[in-house]
Amino acid sequence: MKTKIIFIINILLFASMSFIAQNSKSVIIQTLNVRGNCGQCKERIESAVDVKGVKYAEWNKKTQVLTITYKPSVISIDKIKTKILNVGHDVDTLKANDSVYDKQLPDCCKYRDVRQH
Amino acid sequence: MKKPILVLMEIILISLSYQAFSQIQGKVIELKSSKDTVFLSDIMIYSILTKQVTYSDPAGFFKLSNIPINDTLNVVGIGYVRQKFIVKNPQEKIFIVLKPAVQLNEVEIVYQRPAVEYSLLNPLQVQNLNENYLQKAACCNLSESFETNASIDVQITDAITGIRQIQMHGLTGKYILLTKENIPYLFGVQTAQGFSFLPGPFIQSIQLSKGIGSVLNGYESFSGQINTELWHPAKPEFKLYFNNYVNQNARNEYNVIWNQKLNHQWSSNLLVHSSFNPLAQDMNNDGFVDIPTGRQFNIIHKYDLSTSKGLDWQFGGQVIVDDRKSGQIMDYFDYAETPYIVQSSTKRYDVFSKSGWIFRNQPGHSVGLQLLYSHYNNQNQYDVDPYNALQNTFYANLIYQGILKTTAHTYKIGWSFNTIQVNEHFKYYLLGRDEKVTGVFTEYNYVPSPNFSLLIGHRLDYHNYYGWIYIPRVHLKFNFNNQNFVWKLSIGKAFRTPNPLAENIGLMASRRTFYISYLSPLTYGLQPEKAWTLGTNFYHSFKLFYRPANVLVEYYYTYFLTQAVTDIDDPRAVYFYNTSFAYAQSFQSELQCQPIKHLETHLAFRWIDQKTRYTYGLNEQPFIAKYRGFLNLVYTTKNKKWDFDFTAQYISAKRLPYTKLNPIEFQRPDYSSSYWNLLAQITYTIKWKKNELKIYLGGENLNDFTQKNPIVAFDKPSSPYFDASMIWAPIYGRMLYVGLRYYWK
């Protein structure tokens, strides 16, 4: 009986360990160049990618870099980029739509027109 | 920057060299003046028709191939006015001149910051508690706002007056220095009720520094310093703020803050608080009101002058009127006796001024002057016994700040003067004192790199009763591994004058006899308290569950050279005397992480060991828990409309004063039982245009744990065994409340 329990516990431990290992394998940390200006932009960019599959995202105003931790099995990087473009922020060489830029961005966020704060 | 002639040559060169290619090229420049041209890098150029994008290089150069005629190039760069350029000749070399955009003012948005922040740069062990933190506890004043803090314990002093006192590192609130905007706020006998004088909604942020403080604010601060920053009129975050709170006991509170910009230099604000507790409720059927009835009015008016020439001046005043009534209520007491009633009336009037002058021609040098006058009148009636305290305080502190050669060496020197006049009347005792303290101090800060900081402070005071007092303090800070690991170390001495009556106001709600020595009537026959405090903490930030997390491990040790002891281990008496041996050590570890997205988790564990040598031997001070566990969970929905806040605390057994000399029915066990305390709050935020409305609903003591029979001999208040000071747990059960906060920006 005792050995059986130990055996089962071992199996469970092993399974959970391999699950954790696999879990960490399937997560990617990547950086994107995202254009923005101010604290409001940070809020906009980070909440745009606050979606299923994205574990954590942090945008740095100084370096204009978004560090994003995500599960490619749930969301693709192209989808993430689209999410950011949709709220009016340029990503790498992709340009956000002019009408989105003009209409949606608050004044301080008009990174194409306004000096960086 | 290049001369126009060079620019012209470059234009010619570019035109010559690139003529052969079928691509469009050029340079992006800004003409700062007729003599000054700047080549702009990182300017985006994109064509409308071919959807190509490129950026200019550091020399301002760019190129795009296969651009058709009549295509439009959009040229955009951060800080420049957008330009459109219609391509007439794709082979042409072009110069695009951008004009700088007019700088817009940023609407500063404070994005989600952790409610408790650890400073990586400050050598002092400071935690910043911002507005988000303060809103976790919906109610009501500074002492209650620490209910959700891992480092500070809140405790009721007695079952009748409901005064809350705080503890830090196993030492009571009197060993913590409270400052309001960096001016000491509690002097002498004000420590008794002082933490209830600052309503929570007045406070914008709290800086909680643990361990020995800085020498700039005086020789006190044994276990830590709490600085509160009230809402400033300059750079206001809102024009008008309104807060209303009601709990199930019908306690209602109103807070209004009105910020006003008078002109480009002057601004002012008005902070008004009114609270009212109308119902005398007795939930535990002992005939005594559980929470005192009464009201408080609290008004602060501040003016701020900010000039471009370097002068900053803030001044204002505060008025507090607080009345409370408690004790036996009609339905229960024996009609043969008169009811035991406690009444308290407090008035406090303050005027304060804080001015700073920055020397424009000498960067890094400034001078500041802080002034405070405070009048305090506290009248209490405990059944037939009065306790009245009248105090006048004046405080002045002048600080000069400068740098030695480089900004790696900064120093502060200063002078302070402080006078405290106290007149106390307790039963048949009439006591008075007139303390006058003059001091000089210096603080030197060496910061050769962001990874190291050394802060050395000295102060020398002359006290008219105790003579010369020398206080040294040293703080050290190291950062390792790219600031992911911080180690702080501090050691220093502290000093204070005891106020045994005011600090033990809770014991007056009993029939104990107070023994005060007449050896030296000025200072209750007591020596001043002196101690060394050593503190160290480690902070490590890392990624857990892919999200930022941190651990904090702290250790503090306070060794008293002299302590003023309040000995209540005789159930019928209170003795005040000095002891030369007492210590308190505490160890605390904290973990903050986000196991699930949007779920902020804060776990803490604390251990305290403290002992004092009483006349009968070494023993723990009563009412201090040895262990404490703490869990705080905050879940914010993705749209930031809903906030769910939950706190659970485990408080271990506390030593209770010795009561075996009482008849068996009036005895209490040696140790209290341990208990849990659960708190929760839900907040819903509505935003429209420039307005923000937050509605909250919450509960305190959700697990409904109360201390049974909190008052010894509650049915015989005139008997010598009557004692309402044996409080170690909440006496009021589950308390639900609702409230709203409205911001007009």
Short mmCIF file of N, CA, C and O in Angstrom, two decimals, chain A residues 28-65:
data_model
loop_
_atom_site.label_atom_id
_atom_site.label_comp_id
_atom_site.label_asym_id
_atom_site.label_seq_id
_atom_site.Cartn_x
_atom_site.Cartn_y
_atom_site.Cartn_z
N ILE A 28 7.24 32.77 -24.81
CA ILE A 28 8.30 33.52 -25.48
C ILE A 28 8.37 34.93 -24.90
O ILE A 28 7.33 35.55 -24.67
N ILE A 29 9.57 35.40 -24.68
CA ILE A 29 9.75 36.81 -24.30
C ILE A 29 10.38 37.51 -25.51
O ILE A 29 11.41 37.07 -26.03
N GLN A 30 9.75 38.54 -25.98
CA GLN A 30 10.18 39.18 -27.21
C GLN A 30 10.11 40.69 -27.03
O GLN A 30 9.32 41.20 -26.24
N THR A 31 10.91 41.42 -27.80
CA THR A 31 10.81 42.88 -27.74
C THR A 31 10.34 43.41 -29.08
O THR A 31 10.66 42.87 -30.13
N LEU A 32 9.56 44.49 -29.00
CA LEU A 32 9.05 45.16 -30.19
C LEU A 32 9.34 46.64 -30.05
O LEU A 32 9.28 47.18 -28.94
N ASN A 33 9.63 47.29 -31.16
CA ASN A 33 9.78 48.74 -31.11
C ASN A 33 8.40 49.36 -31.29
O ASN A 33 7.78 49.20 -32.32
N VAL A 34 7.93 50.02 -30.25
CA VAL A 34 6.61 50.62 -30.32
C VAL A 34 6.76 52.11 -30.05
O VAL A 34 7.39 52.51 -29.07
N ARG A 35 6.18 52.92 -30.95
CA ARG A 35 6.35 54.37 -30.82
C ARG A 35 5.29 54.96 -29.90
O ARG A 35 4.11 54.62 -30.01
N GLY A 36 5.73 55.85 -29.04
CA GLY A 36 4.82 56.52 -28.12
C GLY A 36 5.55 57.65 -27.43
O GLY A 36 6.74 57.86 -27.67
N ASN A 37 4.85 58.35 -26.58
CA ASN A 37 5.38 59.58 -26.03
C ASN A 37 5.37 59.69 -24.52
O ASN A 37 6.27 60.27 -23.94
N CYS A 38 4.30 59.23 -23.91
CA CYS A 38 4.07 59.68 -22.52
C CYS A 38 3.44 58.56 -21.69
O CYS A 38 3.26 57.45 -22.16
N GLY A 39 3.11 58.91 -20.49
CA GLY A 39 2.48 57.96 -19.58
C GLY A 39 1.16 57.42 -20.11
O GLY A 39 0.84 56.25 -19.91
N GLN A 40 0.44 58.27 -20.80
CA GLN A 40 -0.83 57.82 -21.37
C GLN A 40 -0.60 56.77 -22.45
O GLN A 40 -1.37 55.83 -22.60
N CYS A 41 0.46 56.97 -23.24
CA CYS A 41 0.79 55.99 -24.28
C CYS A 41 1.11 54.65 -23.64
O CYS A 41 0.69 53.61 -24.12
N LYS A 42 1.87 54.71 -22.54
CA LYS A 42 2.25 53.48 -21.83
C LYS A 42 0.99 52.71 -21.43
O LYS A 42 0.88 51.52 -21.68
N GLU A 43 0.07 53.45 -20.85
CA GLU A 43 -1.20 52.86 -20.44
C GLU A 43 -1.93 52.25 -21.65
O GLU A 43 -2.42 51.13 -21.60
N ARG A 44 -1.95 53.00 -22.78
CA ARG A 44 -2.65 52.55 -23.99
C ARG A 44 -2.02 51.29 -24.57
O ARG A 44 -2.70 50.33 -24.89
N ILE A 45 -0.69 51.33 -24.69
CA ILE A 45 0.02 50.21 -25.32
C ILE A 45 -0.12 48.95 -24.46
O ILE A 45 -0.45 47.88 -24.95
N GLU A 46 0.12 49.13 -23.17
CA GLU A 46 0.11 47.95 -22.29
C GLU A 46 -1.29 47.35 -22.17
O GLU A 46 -1.44 46.14 -22.10
N SER A 47 -2.31 48.21 -22.17
CA SER A 47 -3.65 47.62 -22.05
C SER A 47 -4.13 47.05 -23.39
O SER A 47 -4.97 46.15 -23.40
N ALA A 48 -3.58 47.54 -24.51
CA ALA A 48 -3.95 46.98 -25.82
C ALA A 48 -3.53 45.52 -25.94
O ALA A 48 -4.21 44.71 -26.58
N VAL A 49 -2.39 45.19 -25.32
CA VAL A 49 -1.91 43.81 -25.42
C VAL A 49 -2.26 42.99 -24.18
O VAL A 49 -1.77 41.88 -24.00
N ASP A 50 -3.10 43.57 -23.34
CA ASP A 50 -3.55 42.84 -22.16
C ASP A 50 -4.68 41.90 -22.59
O ASP A 50 -5.85 42.15 -22.34
N VAL A 51 -4.31 40.86 -23.31
CA VAL A 51 -5.29 39.93 -23.87
C VAL A 51 -4.89 38.51 -23.50
O VAL A 51 -3.81 38.27 -22.96
N LYS A 52 -5.76 37.59 -23.82
CA LYS A 52 -5.50 36.18 -23.53
C LYS A 52 -4.24 35.73 -24.26
O LYS A 52 -4.05 36.05 -25.43
N GLY A 53 -3.39 35.03 -23.55
CA GLY A 53 -2.16 34.54 -24.16
C GLY A 53 -0.97 35.41 -23.83
O GLY A 53 0.16 34.96 -23.91
N VAL A 54 -1.22 36.68 -23.48
CA VAL A 54 -0.11 37.57 -23.11
C VAL A 54 0.01 37.54 -21.58
O VAL A 54 -0.91 37.88 -20.86
N LYS A 55 1.21 37.10 -21.14
CA LYS A 55 1.42 36.98 -19.70
C LYS A 55 1.75 38.33 -19.09
O LYS A 55 1.29 38.66 -18.01
N TYR A 56 2.60 39.06 -19.78
CA TYR A 56 3.06 40.31 -19.20
C TYR A 56 3.62 41.19 -20.31
O TYR A 56 4.25 40.70 -21.24
N ALA A 57 3.35 42.47 -20.23
CA ALA A 57 3.89 43.40 -21.22
C ALA A 57 4.29 44.68 -20.52
O ALA A 57 3.58 45.19 -19.67
N GLU A 58 5.49 45.16 -20.85
CA GLU A 58 5.95 46.41 -20.26
C GLU A 58 6.60 47.26 -21.33
O GLU A 58 7.50 46.82 -22.03
N TRP A 59 6.11 48.49 -21.46
CA TRP A 59 6.65 49.40 -22.45
C TRP A 59 7.53 50.43 -21.77
O TRP A 59 7.16 51.01 -20.75
N ASN A 60 8.71 50.66 -22.35
CA ASN A 60 9.64 51.62 -21.81
C ASN A 60 9.62 52.87 -22.68
O ASN A 60 9.92 52.81 -23.87
N LYS A 61 9.26 53.97 -22.07
CA LYS A 61 9.11 55.23 -22.81
C LYS A 61 10.45 55.69 -23.39
O LYS A 61 10.53 56.15 -24.52
N LYS A 62 11.51 55.53 -22.60
CA LYS A 62 12.82 56.03 -23.00
C LYS A 62 13.34 55.27 -24.22
O LYS A 62 13.80 55.86 -25.19
N THR A 63 13.29 53.93 -24.15
CA THR A 63 13.86 53.14 -25.23
C THR A 63 12.84 52.83 -26.32
O THR A 63 13.21 52.30 -27.36
N GLN A 64 11.59 53.14 -26.10
CA GLN A 64 10.50 52.86 -27.05
C GLN A 64 10.40 51.36 -27.35
O GLN A 64 10.09 50.97 -28.47
N VAL A 65 10.69 50.58 -26.32
CA VAL A 65 10.67 49.12 -26.51
C VAL A 65 9.59 48.50 -25.64
O VAL A 65 9.47 48.83 -24.46
#
